[in-house]
Amino acid sequence: MKIILFFIGIGLFLSLQYAIAQSPSLKTTVDRRQILIGEQLKYNVEATFLVNAYRIGWFSVPDSFSHFEVVTRGKIDTIEKNGILTYKQTLTLTSFDSGIYAIPAMAVHVEPLADDTTLNVFTDSIPINFSFSPIADKKPSNDIKSLIYIQRDI
């Protein structure tokens, strides 16, 4: 009896692992979390799921959103390997506001082909610190100069 319960437990554990491995996953990364105002950072999004199991609706990004400007949008790369399909996209972002601002969570719509449900898988919200460049303390400041008027003869 204990052996039968042992094998049932292993079967449930393996089926749970298989079910978790089948669900779509979404991964987001940035190359830097602290930049100077006007510098650029790379925001990478990667979605992984089984081939012929899901239909994916990729998120659309406006030209600017919550203190961020989109400099370039990379193409959505599709990679298929061992029955697993991976979508990858890289966005180049910048900001001209100082402070800590978070790249907001964006929804990727996932529709399983086996049923009529729709899932929304969200990217991570990633905080980025935008700061001014450090002031050079070693250089003396210059005096304010008066205006120079130029007379032109027409």
N, CA and C of each residue as an Amber inpcrd file, in Angstrom:
protein
   462
   0.8160000  -1.1870000   0.0000000   0.0000000   0.0000000   0.0000000
   0.8690000   1.2640000   0.0000000   1.9590000   1.2330000   0.7970000
   2.8480000   2.3900000   0.8440000   3.5160000   2.6090000  -0.5060000
   3.8460000   1.5340000  -1.1830000   4.4920000   1.6540000  -2.4980000
   3.5310000   2.2890000  -3.5010000   2.2690000   1.9120000  -3.4640000
   1.2800000   2.4820000  -4.3850000   1.1210000   3.9790000  -4.1100000
   1.0210000   4.3720000  -2.8410000   0.9250000   5.7830000  -2.5030000
   2.1850000   6.5490000  -2.9030000   3.3330000   5.9120000  -2.7750000
   4.5970000   6.5180000  -3.1830000   4.5880000   6.8260000  -4.6770000
   4.1630000   5.8600000  -5.5020000   4.1430000   6.0670000  -6.9500000
   3.0600000   7.0690000  -7.3620000   1.9460000   7.0920000  -6.6530000
   0.9160000   8.0970000  -6.9380000   1.4630000   9.4970000  -6.6200000
   2.1830000   9.6210000  -5.5030000   2.7850000  10.9050000  -5.1440000
   3.8010000  11.3690000  -6.1700000   4.6350000  10.4390000  -6.6410000
   5.6190000  10.7930000  -7.6770000   4.9140000  11.1870000  -8.9630000
   3.8600000  10.4780000  -9.3110000   3.1020000  10.8240000 -10.5180000
   2.4850000  12.2040000 -10.4280000   1.9100000  12.5370000  -9.2760000
   1.3470000  13.8760000  -9.0970000   2.4290000  14.9460000  -9.1510000
   3.5670000  14.6760000  -8.5410000   4.6760000  15.6250000  -8.5650000
   5.1680000  15.8620000  -9.9860000   5.3470000  14.8000000 -10.7550000
   5.8210000  14.9520000 -12.1390000   4.7950000  15.6520000 -13.0110000
   3.5020000  15.3530000 -12.8100000   2.4760000  16.0310000 -13.6080000
   2.4120000  17.5120000 -13.2550000   2.6240000  17.8510000 -11.9830000
   2.6650000  19.2520000 -11.5850000   3.8620000  19.9550000 -12.2130000
   5.0160000  19.3250000 -12.2260000   6.2090000  19.9000000 -12.8570000
   5.9670000  20.0890000 -14.3570000   5.3180000  19.1290000 -14.9960000
   5.0360000  19.2260000 -16.4230000   4.0700000  20.3810000 -16.7000000
   3.0640000  20.5380000 -15.8440000   2.0950000  21.6210000 -16.0260000
   2.7520000  22.9770000 -15.8430000   3.6440000  23.0940000 -14.8710000
   4.3470000  24.3600000 -14.6590000   5.2750000  24.6570000 -15.8300000
   5.9250000  23.6410000 -16.3610000   6.8440000  23.8380000 -17.4850000
   6.0960000  24.2390000 -18.7440000   4.8040000  23.9080000 -18.8470000
   4.0310000  24.2050000 -20.0330000   3.5090000  25.6360000 -20.0590000
   3.4180000  26.2810000 -18.9170000   2.8590000  27.6220000 -18.8790000
   3.8450000  28.6250000 -19.4730000   3.3200000  29.6670000 -20.1310000
   4.2120000  30.6630000 -20.7250000   4.9390000  31.4580000 -19.6490000
   6.1600000  31.8740000 -19.9580000   6.9230000  32.6800000 -19.0150000
   7.3870000  33.9580000 -19.6990000   7.5810000  34.9850000 -18.9090000
   7.9800000  36.2900000 -19.4050000   9.1190000  36.8020000 -18.5440000
  10.1800000  37.2620000 -19.1880000  11.3740000  37.7290000 -18.4770000
  11.7440000  39.1110000 -19.0040000  12.0130000  40.0510000 -18.0970000
  12.4340000  41.3930000 -18.4890000  13.7380000  41.7440000 -17.7930000
  14.6260000  42.4030000 -18.5260000  15.9050000  42.8380000 -17.9740000
  16.2650000  44.2130000 -18.5400000  17.1110000  44.9260000 -17.8260000
  17.6980000  46.1750000 -18.3170000  19.2020000  46.0670000 -18.1600000
  19.9340000  46.7810000 -18.9980000  21.3900000  46.7000000 -18.9020000
  21.9510000  47.5910000 -17.7990000  21.2030000  48.6310000 -17.3940000
  21.6400000  49.5030000 -16.3010000  20.4190000  49.9970000 -15.5440000
  20.5700000  50.1910000 -14.2490000  19.4780000  50.7130000 -13.4270000
  19.7300000  52.1420000 -12.9750000  20.9030000  52.6850000 -13.2810000
  21.2140000  54.0610000 -12.9430000  21.9530000  54.6860000 -14.1170000
  21.3880000  55.7620000 -14.6630000  22.0140000  56.4290000 -15.8050000
  21.9070000  57.9420000 -15.6230000  22.6890000  58.6580000 -16.4210000
  22.6150000  60.1090000 -16.4450000  21.4690000  60.5310000 -17.3600000
  20.9470000  61.7200000 -17.1200000  19.8570000  62.2360000 -17.9570000
  20.3130000  62.2730000 -19.4120000  19.4950000  61.7470000 -20.3000000
  19.8000000  61.7270000 -21.7240000  20.5430000  60.4960000 -22.1890000
  21.1370000  59.7240000 -21.2780000  21.7860000  58.4770000 -21.6790000
  20.7150000  57.4350000 -22.0140000  21.1410000  56.3800000 -22.6640000
  20.2030000  55.3580000 -23.1130000  20.4190000  54.0570000 -22.3550000
  19.3380000  53.3050000 -22.2230000  19.4230000  51.9760000 -21.6290000
  18.6620000  50.9950000 -22.5040000  19.0630000  49.7300000 -22.4180000
  18.4280000  48.6570000 -23.1950000  17.4550000  47.9170000 -22.2860000
  16.2100000  47.8100000 -22.7240000  15.1470000  47.1110000 -22.0030000
  14.7940000  45.8790000 -22.8310000  15.0700000  44.6960000 -22.2950000
  14.8670000  43.4360000 -23.0300000  13.6640000  42.6950000 -22.4650000
  12.8190000  42.2030000 -23.3790000  11.6530000  41.4090000 -23.0070000
  11.7490000  40.0820000 -23.7440000  11.5380000  38.9890000 -23.0140000
  11.6270000  37.6520000 -23.6020000  10.4480000  36.8130000 -23.1190000
   9.6550000  36.3010000 -24.0580000   8.5120000  35.4340000 -23.7380000
   8.8140000  34.0320000 -24.2610000   8.5660000  33.0210000 -23.4220000
   8.8490000  31.6370000 -23.7750000   7.5960000  30.7960000 -23.5560000
   7.2510000  29.9600000 -24.5470000   6.0710000  29.1100000 -24.4360000
   6.1880000  27.9540000 -25.4250000   5.2860000  26.9990000 -25.2960000
   5.2960000  25.8330000 -26.1720000   4.8010000  26.1860000 -27.5670000
   5.3960000  25.5650000 -28.5780000   4.9660000  25.7530000 -29.9600000
   3.5760000  25.1330000 -30.1210000   2.7030000  25.7800000 -30.8710000
   1.3530000  25.3090000 -31.1700000   0.4920000  25.1130000 -29.9240000
   0.8110000  25.7960000 -28.8470000  -0.0100000  25.7040000 -27.6410000
  -0.6670000  27.0430000 -27.3040000  -0.0490000  28.1500000 -27.7290000
  -0.5410000  29.4760000 -27.3750000  -0.4770000  30.4050000 -28.5690000
  -1.3400000  31.4170000 -28.5440000  -1.2750000  32.5360000 -29.4730000
  -0.9230000  33.7540000 -28.6240000   0.0930000  34.4890000 -29.0410000
   0.6180000  35.6010000 -28.2470000   0.2260000  36.9320000 -28.8920000
  -0.2720000  37.8520000 -28.0840000  -0.5210000  39.2350000 -28.4980000
   0.5160000  40.1210000 -27.8230000   1.5360000  40.5240000 -28.5810000
   2.6540000  41.2870000 -28.0310000   2.1940000  42.6920000 -27.6660000
   2.7900000  43.2810000 -26.6410000   2.4220000  44.6180000 -26.2050000
   2.8880000  45.6620000 -27.2010000   2.1680000  46.7740000 -27.2560000
   2.6030000  47.8940000 -28.1020000   3.0520000  49.0260000 -27.1800000
   4.1280000  49.6760000 -27.5700000   4.7240000  50.7250000 -26.7460000
   4.5900000  52.0470000 -27.4820000   4.0160000  53.0630000 -26.8300000
   3.9530000  54.3790000 -27.4790000   5.3390000  55.0230000 -27.5430000
   5.4390000  56.1540000 -28.2340000   6.7270000  56.8380000 -28.3810000
   7.2630000  57.3420000 -27.0420000   6.3810000  57.6970000 -26.1280000
   6.7970000  58.1050000 -24.7910000   5.7610000  57.6070000 -23.7920000
   6.2360000  57.2700000 -22.5950000   5.3540000  56.7900000 -21.5400000
   6.0240000  57.0110000 -20.1950000   5.2850000  57.5310000 -19.2490000
   5.6900000  57.7610000 -17.8550000   7.1760000  58.1070000 -17.6810000
   7.5770000  59.2610000 -18.1950000   8.9300000  59.8230000 -18.0800000
   9.9730000  59.1090000 -18.9530000   9.5860000  58.2310000 -19.8270000
  10.5220000  57.5250000 -20.7020000  10.2220000  57.8790000 -22.1510000
  11.2870000  57.9690000 -22.9300000  11.1880000  58.1750000 -24.3700000
  11.7540000  56.9370000 -25.0520000  11.0530000  56.4420000 -26.0690000
  11.5320000  55.2850000 -26.8200000  12.4270000  55.8050000 -27.9400000
  13.6980000  55.4220000 -27.9080000  14.6500000  55.8430000 -28.9310000
  14.5390000  54.8980000 -30.1280000  14.6370000  53.5970000 -29.8780000
  14.4760000  52.6010000 -30.9480000  13.6980000  51.4030000 -30.4180000
  12.9810000  50.7720000 -31.3320000  12.2860000  49.5140000 -31.0460000
  12.9400000  48.4370000 -31.8930000  13.4950000  47.4550000 -31.2450000
  14.0620000  46.3430000 -31.9980000  12.9590000  45.4650000 -32.5660000
  13.2960000  44.7010000 -33.5760000  12.3320000  43.7620000 -34.1410000
  12.0630000  42.6490000 -33.1300000  10.9060000  42.0510000 -33.2330000
  10.5790000  40.9140000 -32.3720000  11.2070000  39.6830000 -33.0080000
  12.2290000  39.1510000 -32.3570000  12.9130000  37.9550000 -32.8440000
  12.1550000  36.7240000 -32.3730000  12.0360000  35.7480000 -33.2500000
  11.3690000  34.4920000 -32.9260000  12.3750000  33.3660000 -33.0420000
  12.5200000  32.5840000 -31.9710000  13.4580000  31.4630000 -31.9510000
  12.6990000  30.2120000 -31.5430000  12.8000000  29.1550000 -32.3440000
  12.1650000  27.8790000 -32.0060000  13.2610000  26.8490000 -31.7730000
  13.2080000  26.2000000 -30.6110000  14.2100000  25.1990000 -30.2720000
  13.5650000  24.1500000 -29.3730000  13.6340000  22.9060000 -29.7970000
  13.1290000  21.7610000 -29.0220000  11.6660000  21.9230000 -28.6130000
  10.8320000  22.4210000 -29.5160000   9.4070000  22.5560000 -29.2330000
   9.0490000  23.7530000 -28.3800000  10.0070000  24.6140000 -28.1190000
   9.7540000  25.8190000 -27.3210000  10.0090000  27.0350000 -28.1970000
   9.0400000  27.9440000 -28.1950000   9.1190000  29.1560000 -28.9950000
   9.4490000  30.3340000 -28.0780000  10.4030000  31.1570000 -28.5000000
  10.8290000  32.3060000 -27.7080000  10.7170000  33.5620000 -28.5560000
  10.0340000  34.5570000 -28.0170000   9.9750000  35.8770000 -28.6330000
  10.8870000  36.7890000 -27.8240000  11.6940000  37.6090000 -28.5270000
  12.5870000  38.5630000 -27.8630000  12.4660000  39.9180000 -28.5450000
  12.4670000  40.9640000 -27.7340000  12.4860000  42.3190000 -28.2690000
  13.3120000  43.1950000 -27.3400000  14.0780000  44.1090000 -27.9400000
  14.8800000  45.0620000 -27.1780000  14.4160000  46.4650000 -27.5150000
  14.1200000  47.2360000 -26.4780000  13.7620000  48.6400000 -26.6360000
  14.8940000  49.4830000 -26.0720000  15.2520000  50.5580000 -26.7670000
  16.2290000  51.5090000 -26.2510000  15.4500000  52.6920000 -25.7040000
  15.6440000  52.9730000 -24.4170000  14.8900000  54.0210000 -23.7280000
  15.8250000  55.0930000 -23.1950000  15.2850000  56.2900000 -23.0140000
  16.0050000  57.3830000 -22.3760000  15.0140000  58.2290000 -21.6100000
  15.5180000  59.1670000 -20.8120000  14.6660000  60.1200000 -20.1030000
  15.4310000  61.4190000 -19.9190000  14.6750000  62.5030000 -19.8700000
  15.2700000  63.8130000 -19.6590000  14.7770000  64.4300000 -18.3540000
  14.1980000  63.5980000 -17.4860000  13.7500000  64.0130000 -16.1550000
  14.6310000  63.3430000 -15.1200000  15.0140000  64.0830000 -14.0960000
  15.8050000  63.4690000 -13.0350000  14.8690000  62.8560000 -12.0020000
  15.3200000  61.7800000 -11.3960000  14.5340000  61.1010000 -10.3750000
  14.5390000  59.6020000 -10.6090000  13.7780000  58.8950000  -9.7850000
  13.6420000  57.4490000  -9.9290000  12.2660000  57.1820000 -10.5150000
  12.2500000  56.6100000 -11.7030000  11.0060000  56.2940000 -12.3960000
  11.0150000  54.8170000 -12.7640000   9.8590000  54.2040000 -12.6850000
   9.7480000  52.7750000 -12.9870000   9.2230000  52.5780000 -14.3930000
   9.8590000  51.6660000 -15.1180000   9.3020000  51.2200000 -16.3920000
   8.0530000  50.4400000 -16.0190000   6.8800000  50.8470000 -16.5000000
   5.6520000  50.2000000 -16.0410000   5.5230000  48.7680000 -16.5610000
   4.7130000  47.9960000 -15.8610000   4.4150000  46.6310000 -16.2950000
   3.5710000  46.7070000 -17.5690000   3.9070000  45.8800000 -18.5440000
   3.1820000  45.8320000 -19.8090000   2.6110000  44.4330000 -19.9900000
   1.4170000  44.3750000 -20.5580000   0.7110000  43.1000000 -20.6690000
   0.9850000  42.4210000 -22.0020000   1.2940000  41.1310000 -21.9430000
   1.3760000  40.2770000 -23.1150000   0.1610000  39.3520000 -23.0320000
  -0.6930000  39.4000000 -24.0560000  -1.9130000  38.5920000 -24.0620000
  -1.5790000  37.1830000 -24.5450000  -1.9860000  36.2020000 -23.7670000
  -1.7040000  34.8050000 -24.0790000  -3.0370000  34.0740000 -24.2110000
  -3.2640000  33.4710000 -25.3670000  -4.4810000  32.7070000 -25.6020000
  -4.1150000  31.2430000 -25.8310000  -4.4870000  30.3540000 -24.8960000
  -4.2460000  28.9320000 -25.1380000  -5.0990000  28.4620000 -26.3080000
  -4.5270000  27.6900000 -27.2150000  -5.2720000  27.2070000 -28.3740000
  -6.2500000  26.0900000 -28.0050000  -6.0890000  25.4850000 -26.8290000
  -6.9410000  24.3730000 -26.4230000  -8.2920000  24.8310000 -25.8790000
  -8.3890000  26.0520000 -25.3470000  -9.6680000  26.5280000 -24.8110000
  -9.8540000  28.0000000 -25.1230000 -10.9290000  28.5900000 -24.5850000
 -11.2940000  29.9650000 -24.9180000 -10.8150000  30.9960000 -23.9100000
  -9.9860000  30.6170000 -22.9730000  -9.5290000  31.5690000 -21.9640000
  -8.4170000  32.4560000 -22.5240000  -8.3030000  33.6220000 -21.9440000
  -7.2170000  34.5410000 -22.2990000  -6.4980000  34.9360000 -21.0260000
  -5.1910000  34.8410000 -21.0490000  -4.3680000  35.2250000 -19.9110000
  -3.6250000  36.5010000 -20.2490000  -3.3770000  37.3190000 -19.2480000
  -2.4940000  38.4670000 -19.3960000  -1.2780000  38.2140000 -18.5290000
  -0.1240000  38.1050000 -19.1570000   1.1270000  37.9370000 -18.4330000
   1.8220000  39.2910000 -18.4840000   2.2290000  39.7920000 -17.3120000
   2.7840000  41.1350000 -17.2300000   4.2960000  41.1070000 -17.0710000
   4.9500000  42.0940000 -17.6960000   6.3860000  42.2730000 -17.5030000
   6.6150000  42.8440000 -16.1040000   7.8430000  42.7640000 -15.6440000
   8.1880000  43.3390000 -14.3470000   8.2490000  44.8620000 -14.4550000
   7.9120000  45.5320000 -13.3830000   8.0890000  46.9690000 -13.2930000
   9.4970000  47.2070000 -12.7330000  10.3300000  47.8890000 -13.5020000
  11.7350000  48.0380000 -13.1300000  12.0460000  49.5090000 -12.8590000
  12.4890000  49.8530000 -11.6290000  12.8490000  51.2440000 -11.3350000
  14.2150000  51.6100000 -11.9190000  14.2830000  52.8210000 -12.4670000
  15.5240000  53.3450000 -13.0490000  15.8030000  54.7000000 -12.4020000
  17.0460000  54.9240000 -11.9920000  17.4530000  56.1840000 -11.3770000
  18.1240000  57.0580000 -12.4360000  17.5100000  58.2010000 -12.7430000
  18.0770000  59.1690000 -13.6780000  18.6450000  60.3230000 -12.8690000
  19.9190000  60.6350000 -13.0780000  20.5530000  61.7000000 -12.2990000
  21.3300000  62.6370000 -13.2220000  21.6800000  63.7920000 -12.6690000
  22.4890000  64.7610000 -13.3970000  23.9440000  64.3210000 -13.3800000
  24.7220000  64.8190000 -14.3240000  26.1480000  64.5340000 -14.3030000
  26.7800000  65.3070000 -13.1490000  27.8060000  64.7500000 -12.5440000
  28.4310000  65.4430000 -11.4050000  29.0930000  66.7480000 -11.8530000
  29.0300000  67.7330000 -10.9760000  29.6160000  69.0420000 -11.2850000
  31.1040000  68.9780000 -10.9670000  31.9090000  69.5350000 -11.8610000
  33.3600000  69.5690000 -11.6400000  33.6610000  70.6680000 -10.6330000
  34.0660000  70.2840000  -9.4340000  34.3420000  71.2470000  -8.3700000
  35.7030000  71.9110000  -8.5320000  36.5710000  71.3510000  -9.3050000
  37.9450000  71.8430000  -9.3920000  38.0750000  73.0750000 -10.2800000
  37.1460000  73.2800000 -11.1910000  37.2340000  74.4260000 -12.0820000
  36.5770000  75.6400000 -11.4250000  37.2410000  76.7980000 -11.5130000
  36.5990000  77.9970000 -10.9610000  35.4650000  78.4380000 -11.8850000
  34.4630000  79.0700000 -11.2800000  33.3530000  79.5550000 -12.0960000
  33.7480000  80.8510000 -12.7860000  33.1700000  81.1000000 -13.9270000
  33.4830000  82.2990000 -14.7030000  32.5200000  83.4180000 -14.3300000
  32.9970000  84.6540000 -14.4760000  32.1430000  85.8080000 -14.2330000
  31.1220000  85.9320000 -15.3510000  30.0350000  86.5920000 -15.0180000
  29.0150000  86.8710000 -16.0240000  29.4920000  88.0590000 -16.8410000
  29.4890000  87.8940000 -18.1340000  29.9710000  88.9660000 -19.0060000
  28.7930000  89.7920000 -19.4920000  29.0840000  91.0620000 -19.7750000
  28.0280000  91.9600000 -20.2460000  27.7640000  91.7000000 -21.7320000
  26.6270000  92.1960000 -22.1750000  26.2430000  92.0180000 -23.5690000
  27.1020000  92.8590000 -24.4830000  27.3640000  92.3590000 -25.6580000
  28.1220000  93.0990000 -26.6620000  27.1360000  93.4260000 -27.7850000
  27.0020000  94.6980000 -28.0620000  26.0840000  95.1270000 -29.1060000
  26.8510000  95.2850000 -30.3900000  26.2990000  94.7400000 -31.4470000
  26.9190000  94.8400000 -32.7580000  25.9800000  95.6570000 -33.6330000
  26.5310000  96.6720000 -34.2600000  25.7290000  97.4880000 -35.1470000
  25.9840000  97.0560000 -36.5680000  24.9150000  96.8120000 -37.2560000
  25.0400000  96.3990000 -38.6450000  24.5190000  97.4910000 -39.5700000
  25.2400000  97.6980000 -40.5930000  24.8060000  98.6510000 -41.6110000
  24.1990000  97.8730000 -42.7560000  22.9910000  98.1790000 -43.0400000
  22.3300000  97.4590000 -44.1240000  22.2160000  98.3230000 -45.3420000
